[in-house]
JSON list of C-alpha atoms in Angstrom, two decimals:
[
{"chain": "J", "resi": 1, "resn": "MET", "atom": "CA", "xyz": [-39.37, -9.28, 16.20]},
{"chain": "J", "resi": 2, "resn": "ALA", "atom": "CA", "xyz": [-36.78, -11.74, 16.80]},
{"chain": "J", "resi": 3, "resn": "VAL", "atom": "CA", "xyz": [-36.44, -14.76, 14.75]},
{"chain": "J", "resi": 4, "resn": "ALA", "atom": "CA", "xyz": [-34.03, -17.44, 15.62]},
{"chain": "J", "resi": 5, "resn": "VAL", "atom": "CA", "xyz": [-31.72, -18.68, 12.93]},
{"chain": "J", "resi": 6, "resn": "ASN", "atom": "CA", "xyz": [-32.52, -22.10, 11.74]},
{"chain": "J", "resi": 7, "resn": "THR", "atom": "CA", "xyz": [-30.20, -23.38, 9.26]},
{"chain": "J", "resi": 8, "resn": "GLY", "atom": "CA", "xyz": [-29.26, -26.70, 10.66]},
{"chain": "J", "resi": 9, "resn": "ILE", "atom": "CA", "xyz": [-26.37, -25.35, 12.42]},
{"chain": "J", "resi": 10, "resn": "SER", "atom": "CA", "xyz": [-26.64, -25.04, 16.27]},
{"chain": "J", "resi": 11, "resn": "SER", "atom": "CA", "xyz": [-26.14, -21.99, 18.16]},
{"chain": "J", "resi": 12, "resn": "LYS", "atom": "CA", "xyz": [-22.92, -23.40, 19.66]},
{"chain": "J", "resi": 13, "resn": "ASP", "atom": "CA", "xyz": [-21.44, -24.38, 16.56]},
{"chain": "J", "resi": 14, "resn": "ARG", "atom": "CA", "xyz": [-22.38, -21.25, 14.93]},
{"chain": "J", "resi": 15, "resn": "GLY", "atom": "CA", "xyz": [-20.59, -19.27, 17.73]},
{"chain": "J", "resi": 16, "resn": "ALA", "atom": "CA", "xyz": [-17.45, -21.27, 17.21]},
{"chain": "J", "resi": 17, "resn": "ILE", "atom": "CA", "xyz": [-17.68, -20.73, 13.45]},
{"chain": "J", "resi": 18, "resn": "VAL", "atom": "CA", "xyz": [-18.11, -17.13, 13.65]},
{"chain": "J", "resi": 19, "resn": "ALA", "atom": "CA", "xyz": [-15.34, -16.66, 16.19]},
{"chain": "J", "resi": 20, "resn": "GLY", "atom": "CA", "xyz": [-12.94, -18.13, 13.32]},
{"chain": "J", "resi": 21, "resn": "LEU", "atom": "CA", "xyz": [-14.41, -16.12, 10.73]},
{"chain": "J", "resi": 22, "resn": "ASN", "atom": "CA", "xyz": [-13.97, -12.83, 12.71]},
{"chain": "J", "resi": 23, "resn": "LYS", "atom": "CA", "xyz": [-10.42, -13.63, 12.86]},
{"chain": "J", "resi": 24, "resn": "VAL", "atom": "CA", "xyz": [-10.17, -14.27, 9.35]},
{"chain": "J", "resi": 25, "resn": "LEU", "atom": "CA", "xyz": [-11.92, -11.00, 8.71]},
{"chain": "J", "resi": 26, "resn": "ALA", "atom": "CA", "xyz": [-9.59, -9.15, 10.93]},
{"chain": "J", "resi": 27, "resn": "ASP", "atom": "CA", "xyz": [-6.37, -10.62, 9.36]},
{"chain": "J", "resi": 28, "resn": "ALA", "atom": "CA", "xyz": [-7.67, -10.21, 5.88]},
{"chain": "J", "resi": 29, "resn": "TYR", "atom": "CA", "xyz": [-8.46, -6.61, 6.37]},
{"chain": "J", "resi": 30, "resn": "ALA", "atom": "CA", "xyz": [-5.12, -6.03, 7.89]},
{"chain": "J", "resi": 31, "resn": "VAL", "atom": "CA", "xyz": [-3.43, -7.83, 5.22]},
{"chain": "J", "resi": 32, "resn": "TYR", "atom": "CA", "xyz": [-5.50, -5.78, 2.42]},
{"chain": "J", "resi": 33, "resn": "LEU", "atom": "CA", "xyz": [-4.72, -2.48, 4.30]},
{"chain": "J", "resi": 34, "resn": "LYS", "atom": "CA", "xyz": [-0.83, -3.22, 4.55]},
{"chain": "J", "resi": 35, "resn": "THR", "atom": "CA", "xyz": [-0.98, -4.43, 0.83]},
{"chain": "J", "resi": 36, "resn": "HIS", "atom": "CA", "xyz": [-2.75, -1.30, -0.37]},
{"chain": "J", "resi": 37, "resn": "GLY", "atom": "CA", "xyz": [-0.33, 0.89, 1.50]},
{"chain": "J", "resi": 38, "resn": "TYR", "atom": "CA", "xyz": [2.77, -0.70, -0.03]},
{"chain": "J", "resi": 39, "resn": "HIS", "atom": "CA", "xyz": [1.27, -0.03, -3.29]},
{"chain": "J", "resi": 40, "resn": "TRP", "atom": "CA", "xyz": [1.14, 3.33, -2.74]},
{"chain": "J", "resi": 41, "resn": "ASN", "atom": "CA", "xyz": [4.56, 3.54, -1.27]},
{"chain": "J", "resi": 42, "resn": "VAL", "atom": "CA", "xyz": [6.81, 1.07, -2.99]},
{"chain": "J", "resi": 43, "resn": "ARG", "atom": "CA", "xyz": [9.63, 2.46, -4.81]},
{"chain": "J", "resi": 44, "resn": "GLY", "atom": "CA", "xyz": [12.80, 1.53, -6.80]},
{"chain": "J", "resi": 45, "resn": "PRO", "atom": "CA", "xyz": [13.88, 0.05, -10.25]},
{"chain": "J", "resi": 46, "resn": "ASN", "atom": "CA", "xyz": [10.91, -2.33, -10.47]},
{"chain": "J", "resi": 47, "resn": "PHE", "atom": "CA", "xyz": [8.31, 0.38, -8.95]},
{"chain": "J", "resi": 48, "resn": "GLN", "atom": "CA", "xyz": [5.92, -0.19, -12.01]},
{"chain": "J", "resi": 49, "resn": "SER", "atom": "CA", "xyz": [5.45, -3.90, -11.81]},
{"chain": "J", "resi": 50, "resn": "LEU", "atom": "CA", "xyz": [5.40, -4.17, -8.14]},
{"chain": "J", "resi": 51, "resn": "HIS", "atom": "CA", "xyz": [2.76, -1.40, -7.95]},
{"chain": "J", "resi": 52, "resn": "VAL", "atom": "CA", "xyz": [0.77, -3.50, -10.52]},
{"chain": "J", "resi": 53, "resn": "LEU", "atom": "CA", "xyz": [1.12, -6.72, -8.74]},
{"chain": "J", "resi": 54, "resn": "LEU", "atom": "CA", "xyz": [0.32, -5.09, -5.50]},
{"chain": "J", "resi": 55, "resn": "GLU", "atom": "CA", "xyz": [-2.80, -3.37, -7.12]},
{"chain": "J", "resi": 56, "resn": "GLY", "atom": "CA", "xyz": [-4.07, -6.79, -8.37]},
{"chain": "J", "resi": 57, "resn": "GLN", "atom": "CA", "xyz": [-3.66, -8.41, -4.80]},
{"chain": "J", "resi": 58, "resn": "TYR", "atom": "CA", "xyz": [-5.41, -5.62, -2.78]},
{"chain": "J", "resi": 59, "resn": "THR", "atom": "CA", "xyz": [-8.19, -5.46, -5.42]},
{"chain": "J", "resi": 60, "resn": "GLU", "atom": "CA", "xyz": [-8.99, -8.94, -5.13]},
{"chain": "J", "resi": 61, "resn": "GLN", "atom": "CA", "xyz": [-8.69, -8.95, -1.19]},
{"chain": "J", "resi": 62, "resn": "TRP", "atom": "CA", "xyz": [-10.99, -6.00, -0.94]},
{"chain": "J", "resi": 63, "resn": "ALA", "atom": "CA", "xyz": [-13.76, -7.96, -2.81]},
{"chain": "J", "resi": 64, "resn": "ALA", "atom": "CA", "xyz": [-13.30, -10.80, -0.53]},
{"chain": "J", "resi": 65, "resn": "LEU", "atom": "CA", "xyz": [-13.92, -8.90, 2.73]},
{"chain": "J", "resi": 66, "resn": "ASP", "atom": "CA", "xyz": [-17.30, -8.23, 2.14]},
{"chain": "J", "resi": 67, "resn": "THR", "atom": "CA", "xyz": [-18.15, -12.25, 1.40]},
{"chain": "J", "resi": 68, "resn": "ILE", "atom": "CA", "xyz": [-16.44, -12.89, 4.47]},
{"chain": "J", "resi": 69, "resn": "ALA", "atom": "CA", "xyz": [-18.63, -10.37, 6.56]},
{"chain": "J", "resi": 70, "resn": "GLU", "atom": "CA", "xyz": [-21.78, -11.13, 4.90]},
{"chain": "J", "resi": 71, "resn": "ARG", "atom": "CA", "xyz": [-21.03, -14.80, 6.03]},
{"chain": "J", "resi": 72, "resn": "ILE", "atom": "CA", "xyz": [-20.81, -13.82, 9.33]},
{"chain": "J", "resi": 73, "resn": "ARG", "atom": "CA", "xyz": [-24.07, -12.06, 9.03]},
{"chain": "J", "resi": 74, "resn": "ALA", "atom": "CA", "xyz": [-25.76, -15.02, 7.37]},
{"chain": "J", "resi": 75, "resn": "LEU", "atom": "CA", "xyz": [-24.75, -17.12, 10.47]},
{"chain": "J", "resi": 76, "resn": "GLY", "atom": "CA", "xyz": [-26.72, -14.67, 12.56]},
{"chain": "J", "resi": 77, "resn": "GLU", "atom": "CA", "xyz": [-24.01, -12.65, 14.19]},
{"chain": "J", "resi": 78, "resn": "LEU", "atom": "CA", "xyz": [-22.71, -9.03, 13.61]},
{"chain": "J", "resi": 79, "resn": "ALA", "atom": "CA", "xyz": [-19.58, -8.68, 11.88]},
{"chain": "J", "resi": 80, "resn": "PRO", "atom": "CA", "xyz": [-16.79, -6.77, 13.70]},
{"chain": "J", "resi": 81, "resn": "GLN", "atom": "CA", "xyz": [-16.07, -3.44, 12.32]},
{"chain": "J", "resi": 82, "resn": "GLY", "atom": "CA", "xyz": [-13.52, -0.56, 13.17]},
{"chain": "J", "resi": 83, "resn": "TYR", "atom": "CA", "xyz": [-10.00, -0.30, 13.70]},
{"chain": "J", "resi": 84, "resn": "GLY", "atom": "CA", "xyz": [-10.38, -1.24, 17.25]},
{"chain": "J", "resi": 85, "resn": "ALA", "atom": "CA", "xyz": [-12.32, -4.40, 16.72]},
{"chain": "J", "resi": 86, "resn": "PHE", "atom": "CA", "xyz": [-9.95, -5.42, 14.09]},
{"chain": "J", "resi": 87, "resn": "GLY", "atom": "CA", "xyz": [-6.93, -4.49, 16.03]},
{"chain": "J", "resi": 88, "resn": "ASN", "atom": "CA", "xyz": [-8.00, -6.86, 18.97]},
{"chain": "J", "resi": 89, "resn": "LEU", "atom": "CA", "xyz": [-8.64, -9.93, 16.76]},
{"chain": "J", "resi": 90, "resn": "SER", "atom": "CA", "xyz": [-5.78, -9.64, 14.39]},
{"chain": "J", "resi": 91, "resn": "SER", "atom": "CA", "xyz": [-2.16, -10.75, 14.34]},
{"chain": "J", "resi": 92, "resn": "ILE", "atom": "CA", "xyz": [-1.02, -8.67, 11.53]},
{"chain": "J", "resi": 93, "resn": "LYS", "atom": "CA", "xyz": [0.99, -5.68, 12.36]},
{"chain": "J", "resi": 94, "resn": "ASP", "atom": "CA", "xyz": [0.87, -2.29, 10.40]},
{"chain": "J", "resi": 95, "resn": "GLY", "atom": "CA", "xyz": [3.36, -1.90, 7.76]},
{"chain": "J", "resi": 96, "resn": "ASP", "atom": "CA", "xyz": [6.45, 0.39, 7.36]},
{"chain": "J", "resi": 97, "resn": "PRO", "atom": "CA", "xyz": [6.38, 2.55, 4.12]},
{"chain": "J", "resi": 98, "resn": "GLU", "atom": "CA", "xyz": [10.16, 3.28, 4.90]},
{"chain": "J", "resi": 99, "resn": "GLN", "atom": "CA", "xyz": [11.22, -0.15, 3.76]},
{"chain": "J", "resi": 100, "resn": "ASP", "atom": "CA", "xyz": [12.74, -0.93, 0.56]},
{"chain": "J", "resi": 101, "resn": "SER", "atom": "CA", "xyz": [10.59, -2.96, -1.83]},
{"chain": "J", "resi": 102, "resn": "ASP", "atom": "CA", "xyz": [12.17, -6.38, -0.79]},
{"chain": "J", "resi": 103, "resn": "GLY", "atom": "CA", "xyz": [11.16, -5.61, 2.88]},
{"chain": "J", "resi": 104, "resn": "MET", "atom": "CA", "xyz": [7.57, -4.77, 1.74]},
{"chain": "J", "resi": 105, "resn": "LEU", "atom": "CA", "xyz": [7.27, -7.94, -0.09]},
{"chain": "J", "resi": 106, "resn": "THR", "atom": "CA", "xyz": [9.01, -10.01, 2.62]},
{"chain": "J", "resi": 107, "resn": "ASP", "atom": "CA", "xyz": [6.52, -8.60, 5.09]},
{"chain": "J", "resi": 108, "resn": "LEU", "atom": "CA", "xyz": [3.42, -9.26, 2.80]},
{"chain": "J", "resi": 109, "resn": "LEU", "atom": "CA", "xyz": [4.73, -12.71, 2.22]},
{"chain": "J", "resi": 110, "resn": "LYS", "atom": "CA", "xyz": [4.82, -13.36, 6.07]},
{"chain": "J", "resi": 111, "resn": "ASP", "atom": "CA", "xyz": [1.35, -11.75, 6.59]},
{"chain": "J", "resi": 112, "resn": "ASN", "atom": "CA", "xyz": [-0.39, -13.79, 3.83]},
{"chain": "J", "resi": 113, "resn": "GLU", "atom": "CA", "xyz": [1.32, -17.02, 5.54]},
{"chain": "J", "resi": 114, "resn": "THR", "atom": "CA", "xyz": [-0.10, -15.66, 9.03]},
{"chain": "J", "resi": 115, "resn": "LEU", "atom": "CA", "xyz": [-3.46, -15.47, 7.25]},
{"chain": "J", "resi": 116, "resn": "ILE", "atom": "CA", "xyz": [-3.20, -18.66, 6.01]},
{"chain": "J", "resi": 117, "resn": "ALA", "atom": "CA", "xyz": [-2.53, -20.18, 9.23]},
{"chain": "J", "resi": 118, "resn": "THR", "atom": "CA", "xyz": [-5.73, -18.18, 10.42]},
{"chain": "J", "resi": 119, "resn": "LEU", "atom": "CA", "xyz": [-7.94, -19.76, 7.59]},
{"chain": "J", "resi": 120, "resn": "ARG", "atom": "CA", "xyz": [-6.53, -23.42, 8.37]},
{"chain": "J", "resi": 121, "resn": "ALA", "atom": "CA", "xyz": [-7.44, -22.84, 12.00]},
{"chain": "J", "resi": 122, "resn": "ALA", "atom": "CA", "xyz": [-10.84, -21.98, 11.17]},
{"chain": "J", "resi": 123, "resn": "PHE", "atom": "CA", "xyz": [-11.67, -25.21, 9.29]},
{"chain": "J", "resi": 124, "resn": "PRO", "atom": "CA", "xyz": [-12.28, -27.50, 12.39]},
{"chain": "J", "resi": 125, "resn": "ALA", "atom": "CA", "xyz": [-15.41, -25.45, 13.70]},
{"chain": "J", "resi": 126, "resn": "THR", "atom": "CA", "xyz": [-16.89, -25.67, 9.95]},
{"chain": "J", "resi": 127, "resn": "GLU", "atom": "CA", "xyz": [-16.25, -29.31, 9.97]},
{"chain": "J", "resi": 128, "resn": "ALA", "atom": "CA", "xyz": [-17.78, -29.91, 13.46]},
{"chain": "J", "resi": 129, "resn": "GLY", "atom": "CA", "xyz": [-20.95, -27.95, 12.76]},
{"chain": "J", "resi": 130, "resn": "GLY", "atom": "CA", "xyz": [-21.39, -29.20, 9.12]},
{"chain": "J", "resi": 131, "resn": "ASP", "atom": "CA", "xyz": [-20.98, -25.80, 7.55]},
{"chain": "J", "resi": 132, "resn": "GLU", "atom": "CA", "xyz": [-20.12, -26.72, 4.06]},
{"chain": "J", "resi": 133, "resn": "ALA", "atom": "CA", "xyz": [-20.80, -22.95, 2.86]},
{"chain": "J", "resi": 134, "resn": "THR", "atom": "CA", "xyz": [-18.22, -21.54, 5.16]},
{"chain": "J", "resi": 135, "resn": "ALA", "atom": "CA", "xyz": [-15.76, -24.36, 4.52]},
{"chain": "J", "resi": 136, "resn": "ASP", "atom": "CA", "xyz": [-16.32, -23.45, 0.73]},
{"chain": "J", "resi": 137, "resn": "LEU", "atom": "CA", "xyz": [-15.52, -19.82, 1.68]},
{"chain": "J", "resi": 138, "resn": "LEU", "atom": "CA", "xyz": [-12.32, -20.66, 3.54]},
{"chain": "J", "resi": 139, "resn": "THR", "atom": "CA", "xyz": [-11.18, -22.96, 0.90]},
{"chain": "J", "resi": 140, "resn": "GLN", "atom": "CA", "xyz": [-11.54, -20.26, -1.60]},
{"chain": "J", "resi": 141, "resn": "ARG", "atom": "CA", "xyz": [-9.76, -17.63, 0.57]},
{"chain": "J", "resi": 142, "resn": "LEU", "atom": "CA", "xyz": [-7.00, -20.14, 1.22]},
{"chain": "J", "resi": 143, "resn": "GLN", "atom": "CA", "xyz": [-6.41, -20.71, -2.46]},
{"chain": "J", "resi": 144, "resn": "ALA", "atom": "CA", "xyz": [-6.47, -16.92, -3.03]},
{"chain": "J", "resi": 145, "resn": "HIS", "atom": "CA", "xyz": [-3.69, -16.20, -0.14]},
{"chain": "J", "resi": 146, "resn": "GLU", "atom": "CA", "xyz": [-1.61, -19.38, -1.22]},
{"chain": "J", "resi": 147, "resn": "LYS", "atom": "CA", "xyz": [-1.39, -17.69, -4.60]},
{"chain": "J", "resi": 148, "resn": "HIS", "atom": "CA", "xyz": [-0.69, -14.25, -3.33]},
{"chain": "J", "resi": 149, "resn": "ALA", "atom": "CA", "xyz": [2.25, -15.74, -1.19]},
{"chain": "J", "resi": 150, "resn": "TRP", "atom": "CA", "xyz": [3.53, -17.80, -4.18]},
{"chain": "J", "resi": 151, "resn": "MET", "atom": "CA", "xyz": [3.66, -14.56, -6.47]},
{"chain": "J", "resi": 152, "resn": "LEU", "atom": "CA", "xyz": [5.48, -12.55, -3.60]},
{"chain": "J", "resi": 153, "resn": "ARG", "atom": "CA", "xyz": [7.80, -15.54, -3.26]},
{"chain": "J", "resi": 154, "resn": "ALA", "atom": "CA", "xyz": [8.36, -15.66, -7.07]},
{"chain": "J", "resi": 155, "resn": "THR", "atom": "CA", "xyz": [9.02, -11.78, -7.26]},
{"chain": "J", "resi": 156, "resn": "LEU", "atom": "CA", "xyz": [11.46, -11.93, -4.52]},
{"chain": "J", "resi": 157, "resn": "GLY", "atom": "CA", "xyz": [13.43, -14.94, -6.30]},
{"chain": "J", "resi": 158, "resn": "VAL", "atom": "CA", "xyz": [12.81, -17.59, -3.59]},
{"chain": "J", "resi": 159, "resn": "LYS", "atom": "CA", "xyz": [11.39, -21.00, -3.88]}
]
């Protein structure tokens, strides 16, 4: 039995909101995967502190993925899944484990900034649809990735 979603957001607005969330989820998943991979492969004299820094970031990111996907489901759509679907939606490229630690951190900084732009780009649809719940989720993720970017920038010794 099909029951229409009736949460006060039109079908058209929900579609636009979900399109933005799908891209957010794909970029967030790609940043999570790269952060976790660099956690495994980082090397050098600052190994321990970088290993711990990246573990804190990927752990926080992992928990958020479920929240984003569940918001998509609450809006009545299926969340994308699988590497192919995420690859088609994401603008984040795979990491290179051969890089030195500064290269890895610079790569993650750039990717967090890309994800920040993706998050910002999703706001207009939430505003147009009057979707305060999704706007709140985007705000929380924006704060988290701005903090991740700041910590990476500070670790690299740049302003």
